[in-house]
mmCIF file of C-alpha atoms and ligand atoms in Angstrom:
data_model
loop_
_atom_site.group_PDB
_atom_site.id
_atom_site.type_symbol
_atom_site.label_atom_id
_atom_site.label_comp_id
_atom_site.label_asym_id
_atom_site.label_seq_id
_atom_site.Cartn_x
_atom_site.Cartn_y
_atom_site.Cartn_z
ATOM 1 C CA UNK A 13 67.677 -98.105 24.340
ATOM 2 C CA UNK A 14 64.029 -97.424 24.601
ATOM 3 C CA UNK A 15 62.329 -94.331 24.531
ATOM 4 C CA UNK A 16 62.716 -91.402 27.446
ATOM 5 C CA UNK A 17 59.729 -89.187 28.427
ATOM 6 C CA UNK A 18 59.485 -86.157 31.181
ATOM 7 C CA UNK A 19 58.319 -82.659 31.530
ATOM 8 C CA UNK A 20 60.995 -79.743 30.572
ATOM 9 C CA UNK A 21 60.362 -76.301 31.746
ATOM 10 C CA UNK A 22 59.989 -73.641 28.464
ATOM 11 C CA UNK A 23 59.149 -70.222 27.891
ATOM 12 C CA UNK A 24 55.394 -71.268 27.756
ATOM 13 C CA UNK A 25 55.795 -73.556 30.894
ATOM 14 C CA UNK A 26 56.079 -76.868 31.848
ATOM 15 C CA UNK A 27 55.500 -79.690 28.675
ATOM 16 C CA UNK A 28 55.832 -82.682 28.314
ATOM 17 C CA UNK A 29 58.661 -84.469 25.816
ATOM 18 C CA UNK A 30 60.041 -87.637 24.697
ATOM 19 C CA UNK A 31 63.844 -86.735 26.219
ATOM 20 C CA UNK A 32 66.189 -87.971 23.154
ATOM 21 C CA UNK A 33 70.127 -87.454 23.060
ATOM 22 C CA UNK A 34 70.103 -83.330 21.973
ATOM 23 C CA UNK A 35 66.671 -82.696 21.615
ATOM 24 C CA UNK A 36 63.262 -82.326 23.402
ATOM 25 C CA UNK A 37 60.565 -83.277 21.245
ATOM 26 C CA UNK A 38 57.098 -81.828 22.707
ATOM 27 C CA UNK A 39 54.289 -83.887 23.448
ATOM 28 C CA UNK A 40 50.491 -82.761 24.217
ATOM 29 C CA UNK A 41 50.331 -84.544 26.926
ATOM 30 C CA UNK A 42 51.607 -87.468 29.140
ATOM 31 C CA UNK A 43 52.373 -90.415 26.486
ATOM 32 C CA UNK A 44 50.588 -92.727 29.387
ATOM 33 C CA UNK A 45 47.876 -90.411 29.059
ATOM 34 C CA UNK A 46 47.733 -90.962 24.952
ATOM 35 C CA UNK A 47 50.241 -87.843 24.342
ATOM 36 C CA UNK A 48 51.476 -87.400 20.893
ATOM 37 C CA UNK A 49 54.009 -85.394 19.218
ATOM 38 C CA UNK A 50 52.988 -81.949 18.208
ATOM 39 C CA UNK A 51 56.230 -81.407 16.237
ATOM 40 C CA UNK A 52 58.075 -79.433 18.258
ATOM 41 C CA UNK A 53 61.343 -79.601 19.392
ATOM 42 C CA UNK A 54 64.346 -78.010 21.275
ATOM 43 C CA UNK A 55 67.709 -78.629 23.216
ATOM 44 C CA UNK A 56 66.833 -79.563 26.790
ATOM 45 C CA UNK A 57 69.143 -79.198 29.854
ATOM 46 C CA UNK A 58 69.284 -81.061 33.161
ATOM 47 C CA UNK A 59 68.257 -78.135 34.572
ATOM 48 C CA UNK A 60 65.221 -77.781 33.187
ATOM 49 C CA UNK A 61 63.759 -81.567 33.938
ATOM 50 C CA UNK A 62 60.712 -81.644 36.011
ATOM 51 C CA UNK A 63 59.273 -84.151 37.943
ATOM 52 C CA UNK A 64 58.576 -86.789 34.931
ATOM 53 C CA UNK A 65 55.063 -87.557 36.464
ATOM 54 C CA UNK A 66 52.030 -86.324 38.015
ATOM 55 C CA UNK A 67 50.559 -89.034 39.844
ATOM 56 C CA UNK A 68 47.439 -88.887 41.161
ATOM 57 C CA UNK A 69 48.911 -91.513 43.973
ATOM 58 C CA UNK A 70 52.163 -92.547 45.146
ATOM 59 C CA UNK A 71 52.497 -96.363 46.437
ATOM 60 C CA UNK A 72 54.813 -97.697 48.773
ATOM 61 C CA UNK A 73 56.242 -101.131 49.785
ATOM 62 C CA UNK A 74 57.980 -101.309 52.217
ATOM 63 C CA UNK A 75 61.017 -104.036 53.546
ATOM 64 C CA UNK A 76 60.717 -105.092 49.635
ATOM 65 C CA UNK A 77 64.619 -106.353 50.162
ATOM 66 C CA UNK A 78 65.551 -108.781 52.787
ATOM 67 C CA UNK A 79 69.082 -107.318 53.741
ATOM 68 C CA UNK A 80 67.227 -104.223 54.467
ATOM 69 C CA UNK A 81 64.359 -105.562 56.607
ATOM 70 C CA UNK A 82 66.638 -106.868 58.723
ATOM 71 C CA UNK A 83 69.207 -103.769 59.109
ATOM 72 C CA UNK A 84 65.995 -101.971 60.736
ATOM 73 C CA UNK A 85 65.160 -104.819 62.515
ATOM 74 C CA UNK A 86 62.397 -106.554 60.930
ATOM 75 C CA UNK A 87 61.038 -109.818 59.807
ATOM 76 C CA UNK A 88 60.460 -109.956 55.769
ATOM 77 C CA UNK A 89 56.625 -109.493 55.524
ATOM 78 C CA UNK A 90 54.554 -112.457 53.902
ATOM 79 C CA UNK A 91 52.388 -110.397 52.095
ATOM 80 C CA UNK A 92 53.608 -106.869 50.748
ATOM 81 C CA UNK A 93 53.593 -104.029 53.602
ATOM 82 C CA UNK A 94 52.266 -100.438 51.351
ATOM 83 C CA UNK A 95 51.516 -97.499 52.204
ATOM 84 C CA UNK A 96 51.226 -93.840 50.436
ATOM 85 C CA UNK A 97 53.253 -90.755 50.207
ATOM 86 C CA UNK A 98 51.383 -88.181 49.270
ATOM 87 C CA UNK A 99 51.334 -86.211 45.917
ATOM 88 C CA UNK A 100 52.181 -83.317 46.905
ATOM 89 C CA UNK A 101 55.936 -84.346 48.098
ATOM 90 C CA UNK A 102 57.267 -85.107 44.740
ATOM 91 C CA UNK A 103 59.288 -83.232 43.721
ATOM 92 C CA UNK A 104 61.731 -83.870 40.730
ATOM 93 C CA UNK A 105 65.930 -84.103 39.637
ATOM 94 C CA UNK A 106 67.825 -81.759 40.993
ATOM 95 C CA UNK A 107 65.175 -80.654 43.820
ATOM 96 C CA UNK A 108 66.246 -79.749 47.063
ATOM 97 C CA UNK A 109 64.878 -82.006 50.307
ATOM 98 C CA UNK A 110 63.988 -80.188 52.706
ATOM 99 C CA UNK A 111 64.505 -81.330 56.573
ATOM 100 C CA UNK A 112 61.760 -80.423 58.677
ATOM 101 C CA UNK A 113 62.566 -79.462 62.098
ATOM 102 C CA UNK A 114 60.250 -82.037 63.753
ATOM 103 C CA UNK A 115 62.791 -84.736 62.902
ATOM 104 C CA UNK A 116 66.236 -85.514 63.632
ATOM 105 C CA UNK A 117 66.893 -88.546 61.748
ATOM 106 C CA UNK A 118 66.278 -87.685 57.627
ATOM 107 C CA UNK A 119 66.906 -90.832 55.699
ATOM 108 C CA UNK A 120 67.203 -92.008 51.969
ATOM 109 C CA UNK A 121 66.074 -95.006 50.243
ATOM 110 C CA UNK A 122 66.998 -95.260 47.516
ATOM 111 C CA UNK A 123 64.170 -97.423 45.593
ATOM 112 C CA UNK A 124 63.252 -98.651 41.410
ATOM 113 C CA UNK A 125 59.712 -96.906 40.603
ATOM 114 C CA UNK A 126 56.965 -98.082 38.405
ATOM 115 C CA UNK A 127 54.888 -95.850 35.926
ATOM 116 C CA UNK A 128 51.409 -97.403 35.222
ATOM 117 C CA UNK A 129 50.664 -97.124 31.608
ATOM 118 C CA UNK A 130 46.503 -97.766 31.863
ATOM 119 C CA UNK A 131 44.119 -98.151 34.520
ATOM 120 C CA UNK A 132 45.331 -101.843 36.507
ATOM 121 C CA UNK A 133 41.935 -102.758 38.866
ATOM 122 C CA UNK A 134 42.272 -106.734 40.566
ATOM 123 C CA UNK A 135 45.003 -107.341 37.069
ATOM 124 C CA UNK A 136 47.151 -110.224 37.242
ATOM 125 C CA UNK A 137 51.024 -110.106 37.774
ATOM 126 C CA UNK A 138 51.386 -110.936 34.307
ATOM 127 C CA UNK A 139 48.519 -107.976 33.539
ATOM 128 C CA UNK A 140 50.073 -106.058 35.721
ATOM 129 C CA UNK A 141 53.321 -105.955 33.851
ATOM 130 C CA UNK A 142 51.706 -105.308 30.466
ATOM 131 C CA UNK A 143 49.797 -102.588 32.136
ATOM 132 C CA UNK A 144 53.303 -100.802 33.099
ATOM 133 C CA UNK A 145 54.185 -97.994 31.055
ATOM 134 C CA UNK A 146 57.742 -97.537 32.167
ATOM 135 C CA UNK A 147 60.530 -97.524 35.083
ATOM 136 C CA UNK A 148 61.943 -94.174 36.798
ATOM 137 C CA UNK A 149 64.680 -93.541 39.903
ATOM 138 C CA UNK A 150 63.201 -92.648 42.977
ATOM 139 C CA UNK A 151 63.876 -91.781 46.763
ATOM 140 C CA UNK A 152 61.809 -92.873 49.412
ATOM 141 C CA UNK A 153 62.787 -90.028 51.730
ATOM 142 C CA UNK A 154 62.363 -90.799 55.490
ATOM 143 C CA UNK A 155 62.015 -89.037 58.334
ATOM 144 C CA UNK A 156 63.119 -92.586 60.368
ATOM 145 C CA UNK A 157 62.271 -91.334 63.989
ATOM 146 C CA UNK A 158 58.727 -90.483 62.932
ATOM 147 C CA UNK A 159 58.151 -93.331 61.283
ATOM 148 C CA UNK A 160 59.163 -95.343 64.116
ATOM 149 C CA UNK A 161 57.272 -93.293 66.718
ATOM 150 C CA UNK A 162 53.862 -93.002 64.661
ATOM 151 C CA UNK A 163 51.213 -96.062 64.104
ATOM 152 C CA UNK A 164 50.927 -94.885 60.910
ATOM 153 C CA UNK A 165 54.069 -93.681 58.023
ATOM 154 C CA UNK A 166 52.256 -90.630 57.083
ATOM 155 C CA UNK A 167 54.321 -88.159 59.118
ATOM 156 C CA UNK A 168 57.622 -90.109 58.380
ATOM 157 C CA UNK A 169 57.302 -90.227 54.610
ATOM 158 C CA UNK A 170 55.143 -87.567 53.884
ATOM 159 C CA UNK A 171 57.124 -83.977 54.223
ATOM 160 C CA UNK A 172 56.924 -82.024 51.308
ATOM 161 C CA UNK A 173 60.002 -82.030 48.813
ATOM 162 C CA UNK A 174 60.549 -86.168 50.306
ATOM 163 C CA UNK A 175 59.212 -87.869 47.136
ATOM 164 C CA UNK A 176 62.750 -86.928 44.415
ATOM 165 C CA UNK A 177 61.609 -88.978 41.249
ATOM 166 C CA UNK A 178 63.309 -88.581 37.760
ATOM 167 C CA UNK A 179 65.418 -87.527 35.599
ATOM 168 C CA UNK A 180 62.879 -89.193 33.163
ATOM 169 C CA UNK A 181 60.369 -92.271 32.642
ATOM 170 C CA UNK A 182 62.531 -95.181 30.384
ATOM 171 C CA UNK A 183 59.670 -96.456 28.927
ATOM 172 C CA UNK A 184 59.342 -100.568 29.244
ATOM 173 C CA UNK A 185 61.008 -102.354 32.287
ATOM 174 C CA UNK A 186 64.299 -103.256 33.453
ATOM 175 C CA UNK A 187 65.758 -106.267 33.386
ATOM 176 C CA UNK A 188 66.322 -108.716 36.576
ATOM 177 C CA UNK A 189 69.988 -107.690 36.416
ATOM 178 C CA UNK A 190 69.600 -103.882 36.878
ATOM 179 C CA UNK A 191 71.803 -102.606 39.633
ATOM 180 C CA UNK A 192 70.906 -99.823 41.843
ATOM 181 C CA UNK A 193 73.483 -97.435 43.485
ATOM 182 C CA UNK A 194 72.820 -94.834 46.518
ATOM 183 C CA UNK A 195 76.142 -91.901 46.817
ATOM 184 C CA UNK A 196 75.775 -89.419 49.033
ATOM 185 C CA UNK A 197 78.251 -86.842 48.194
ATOM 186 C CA UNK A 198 80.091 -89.308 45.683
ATOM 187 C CA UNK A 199 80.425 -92.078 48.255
ATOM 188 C CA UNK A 200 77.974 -94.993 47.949
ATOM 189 C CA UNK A 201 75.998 -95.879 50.448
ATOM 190 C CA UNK A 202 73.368 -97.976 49.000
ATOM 191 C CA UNK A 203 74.110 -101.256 46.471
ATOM 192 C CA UNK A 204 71.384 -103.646 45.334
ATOM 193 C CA UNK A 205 69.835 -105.476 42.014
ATOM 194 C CA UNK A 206 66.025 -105.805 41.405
ATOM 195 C CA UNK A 207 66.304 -109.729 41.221
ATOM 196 C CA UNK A 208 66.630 -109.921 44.868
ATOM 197 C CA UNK A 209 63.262 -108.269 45.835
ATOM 198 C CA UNK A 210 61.073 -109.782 48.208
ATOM 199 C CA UNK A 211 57.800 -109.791 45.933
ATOM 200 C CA UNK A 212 58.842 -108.821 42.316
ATOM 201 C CA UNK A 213 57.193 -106.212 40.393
ATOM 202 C CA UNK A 214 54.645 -107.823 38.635
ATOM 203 C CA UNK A 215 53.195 -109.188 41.868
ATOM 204 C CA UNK A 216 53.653 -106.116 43.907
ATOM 205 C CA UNK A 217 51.195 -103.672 41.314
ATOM 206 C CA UNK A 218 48.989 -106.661 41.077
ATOM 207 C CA UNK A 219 48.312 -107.163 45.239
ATOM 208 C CA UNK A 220 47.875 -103.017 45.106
ATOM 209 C CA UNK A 221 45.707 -103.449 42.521
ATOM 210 C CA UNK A 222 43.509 -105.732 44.437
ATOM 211 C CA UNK A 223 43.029 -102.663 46.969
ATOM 212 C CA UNK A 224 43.104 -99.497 45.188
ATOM 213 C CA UNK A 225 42.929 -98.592 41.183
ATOM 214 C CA UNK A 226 45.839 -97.484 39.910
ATOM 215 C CA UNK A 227 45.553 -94.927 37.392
ATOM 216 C CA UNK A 228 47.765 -94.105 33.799
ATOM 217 C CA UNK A 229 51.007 -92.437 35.353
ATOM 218 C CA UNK A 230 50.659 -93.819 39.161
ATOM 219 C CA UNK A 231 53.852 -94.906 40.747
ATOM 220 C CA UNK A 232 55.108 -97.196 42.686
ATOM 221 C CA UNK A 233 58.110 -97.371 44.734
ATOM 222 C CA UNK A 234 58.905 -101.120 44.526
ATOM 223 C CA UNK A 235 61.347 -101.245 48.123
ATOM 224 C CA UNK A 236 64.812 -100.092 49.081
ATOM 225 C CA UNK A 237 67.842 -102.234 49.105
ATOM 226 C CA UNK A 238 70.172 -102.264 52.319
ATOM 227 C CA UNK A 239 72.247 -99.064 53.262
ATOM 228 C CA UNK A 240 69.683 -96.414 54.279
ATOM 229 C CA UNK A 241 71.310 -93.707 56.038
ATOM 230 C CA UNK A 242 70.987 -90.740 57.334
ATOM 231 C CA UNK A 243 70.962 -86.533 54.889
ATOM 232 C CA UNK A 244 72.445 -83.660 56.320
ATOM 233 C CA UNK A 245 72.417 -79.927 55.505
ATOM 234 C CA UNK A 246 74.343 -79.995 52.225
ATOM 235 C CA UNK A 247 74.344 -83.265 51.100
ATOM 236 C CA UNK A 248 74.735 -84.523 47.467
ATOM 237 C CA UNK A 249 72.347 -87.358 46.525
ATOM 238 C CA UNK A 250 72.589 -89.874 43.565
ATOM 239 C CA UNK A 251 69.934 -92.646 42.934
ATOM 240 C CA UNK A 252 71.581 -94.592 40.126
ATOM 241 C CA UNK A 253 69.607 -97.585 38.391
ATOM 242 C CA UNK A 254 71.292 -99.526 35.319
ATOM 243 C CA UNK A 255 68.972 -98.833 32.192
ATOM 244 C CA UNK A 256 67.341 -96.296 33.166
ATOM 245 C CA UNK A 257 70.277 -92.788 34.451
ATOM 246 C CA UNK A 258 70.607 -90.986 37.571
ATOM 247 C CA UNK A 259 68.496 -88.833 39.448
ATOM 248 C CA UNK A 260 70.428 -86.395 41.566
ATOM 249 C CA UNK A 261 69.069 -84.411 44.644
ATOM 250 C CA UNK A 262 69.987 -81.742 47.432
ATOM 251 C CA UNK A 263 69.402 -81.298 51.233
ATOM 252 C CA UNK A 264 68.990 -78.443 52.913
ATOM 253 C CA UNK A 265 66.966 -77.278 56.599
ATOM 254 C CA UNK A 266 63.579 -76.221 55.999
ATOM 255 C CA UNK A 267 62.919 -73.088 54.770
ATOM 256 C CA UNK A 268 61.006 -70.898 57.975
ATOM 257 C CA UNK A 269 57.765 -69.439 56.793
HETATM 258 MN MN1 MN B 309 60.970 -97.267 50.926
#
């Protein structure tokens, strides 16, 4: 198995690690970001894994999947539909979404995320895979009624806390094969395999990267397979993607100010 790297809370903050079997080994910085060992090291726990990115943008495609365009009623798009959540929603494994009282229909989607590993500007699909510096489990957290009542998806995807990405970054990609699982509350909901994307992912970061630069440790959320449905107060989530592990999150109301 190839490497895992994320950020693990300490004593002295957050830092980032490569993630091996029993032990954190410290970084000085992001290893997309030219990070290298400083020769530390110490027992991690679940608990302490942090978001395992900062990106400086999130992309989105959406109805990636063509089961899933069509269970919200949609034609599959000819070119790739993006758009952004923003930075400030991510939040990482074991996080807590947080339903905001302007919606009444909270969804997940459950989606395969991208880690750029250099700066990808107009880069070929077959650049644009080199340029990748790993793969990571994400959910695509919607609030559905916004999205469907607004022009734009900002509203609907944007909430903080509705950007869960971890438990880590498996560096390289996964393979065609590479199953991806939804449970909520140990009962799956969600079921798909990266071969059956719309536009795969080498294509996908090269079309965004005909629009917007993508910098080292961007992400993009490549689509969600069929089987969105809807979080409630207390829910147990698991985004499970073969290769890479499982990022778990909560859901609870909105905290009031
Ligand atoms: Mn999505």
């Amino acid at each position: 198995m190839s490497a895992r790297y994320g950020r693990v809370v300490t004593a002295s903050g957050p830092r980032w690690a490569r993630i091996d079997e029993a032990l954190a080994r410290y970084l000085d910085g992001p290893p997309w970001a030219g990070g290298s060992p400083t020769g530390e090291d110490a027992p991690w726990s679940e608990a302490a894994l942090l978001a395992p990115v900062e990106p400086s943008k999130v992309v989105c495609v959406g109805r990636n999947y063509r089961a899933h365009a069509k269970e919200l009623g949609h034609e599959v798009p000819s070119e790739p539909l993006l758009f952004l959540k923003p930075p400030s929603a991510v939040v990482g494994p074991g996080a807590t979404v947080r339903l905001p009282p302007q919606s009444a229909r909270v969804e997940h989607e459950g989606e395969l995320v991208v880690v750029c590993g250099r700066r990808l500007r107009d880069v070929t699909p077959e650049e644009a895979l080199r340029g990748l510096f790993g793969v990571t489990c994400g959910d695509d957290v919607t609030a559905r009624d916004l999205q469907r009542k607004d022009v734009q998806f900002t509203r609907g995807k944007g909430f903080d806390t509705f950007c869960p990405l971890g438990p880590w970054v498996r560096e390289g990609m996964v393979d065609r094969d590479a199953e991806l699982t939804v449970t909520v509350n140990g009962v799956r909901r969600q079921r798909g395999w990266v071969r059956d994307m719309v536009f795969p992912v080498g294509e996908l970061v090269a079309y965004i990267s005909a629009v917007m630069t993508l910098e080292p440790g961007d992400v993009v959320f490549t689509g969600t397979p069929e089987g969105v449905g809807p979080l409630l107060d207390g829910d147990r989530v698991t985004v499970e993607i073969s290769g890479i592990g499982a990022l778990h999150h909560g859901v609870a109301p909105r905290r009031s100010p």
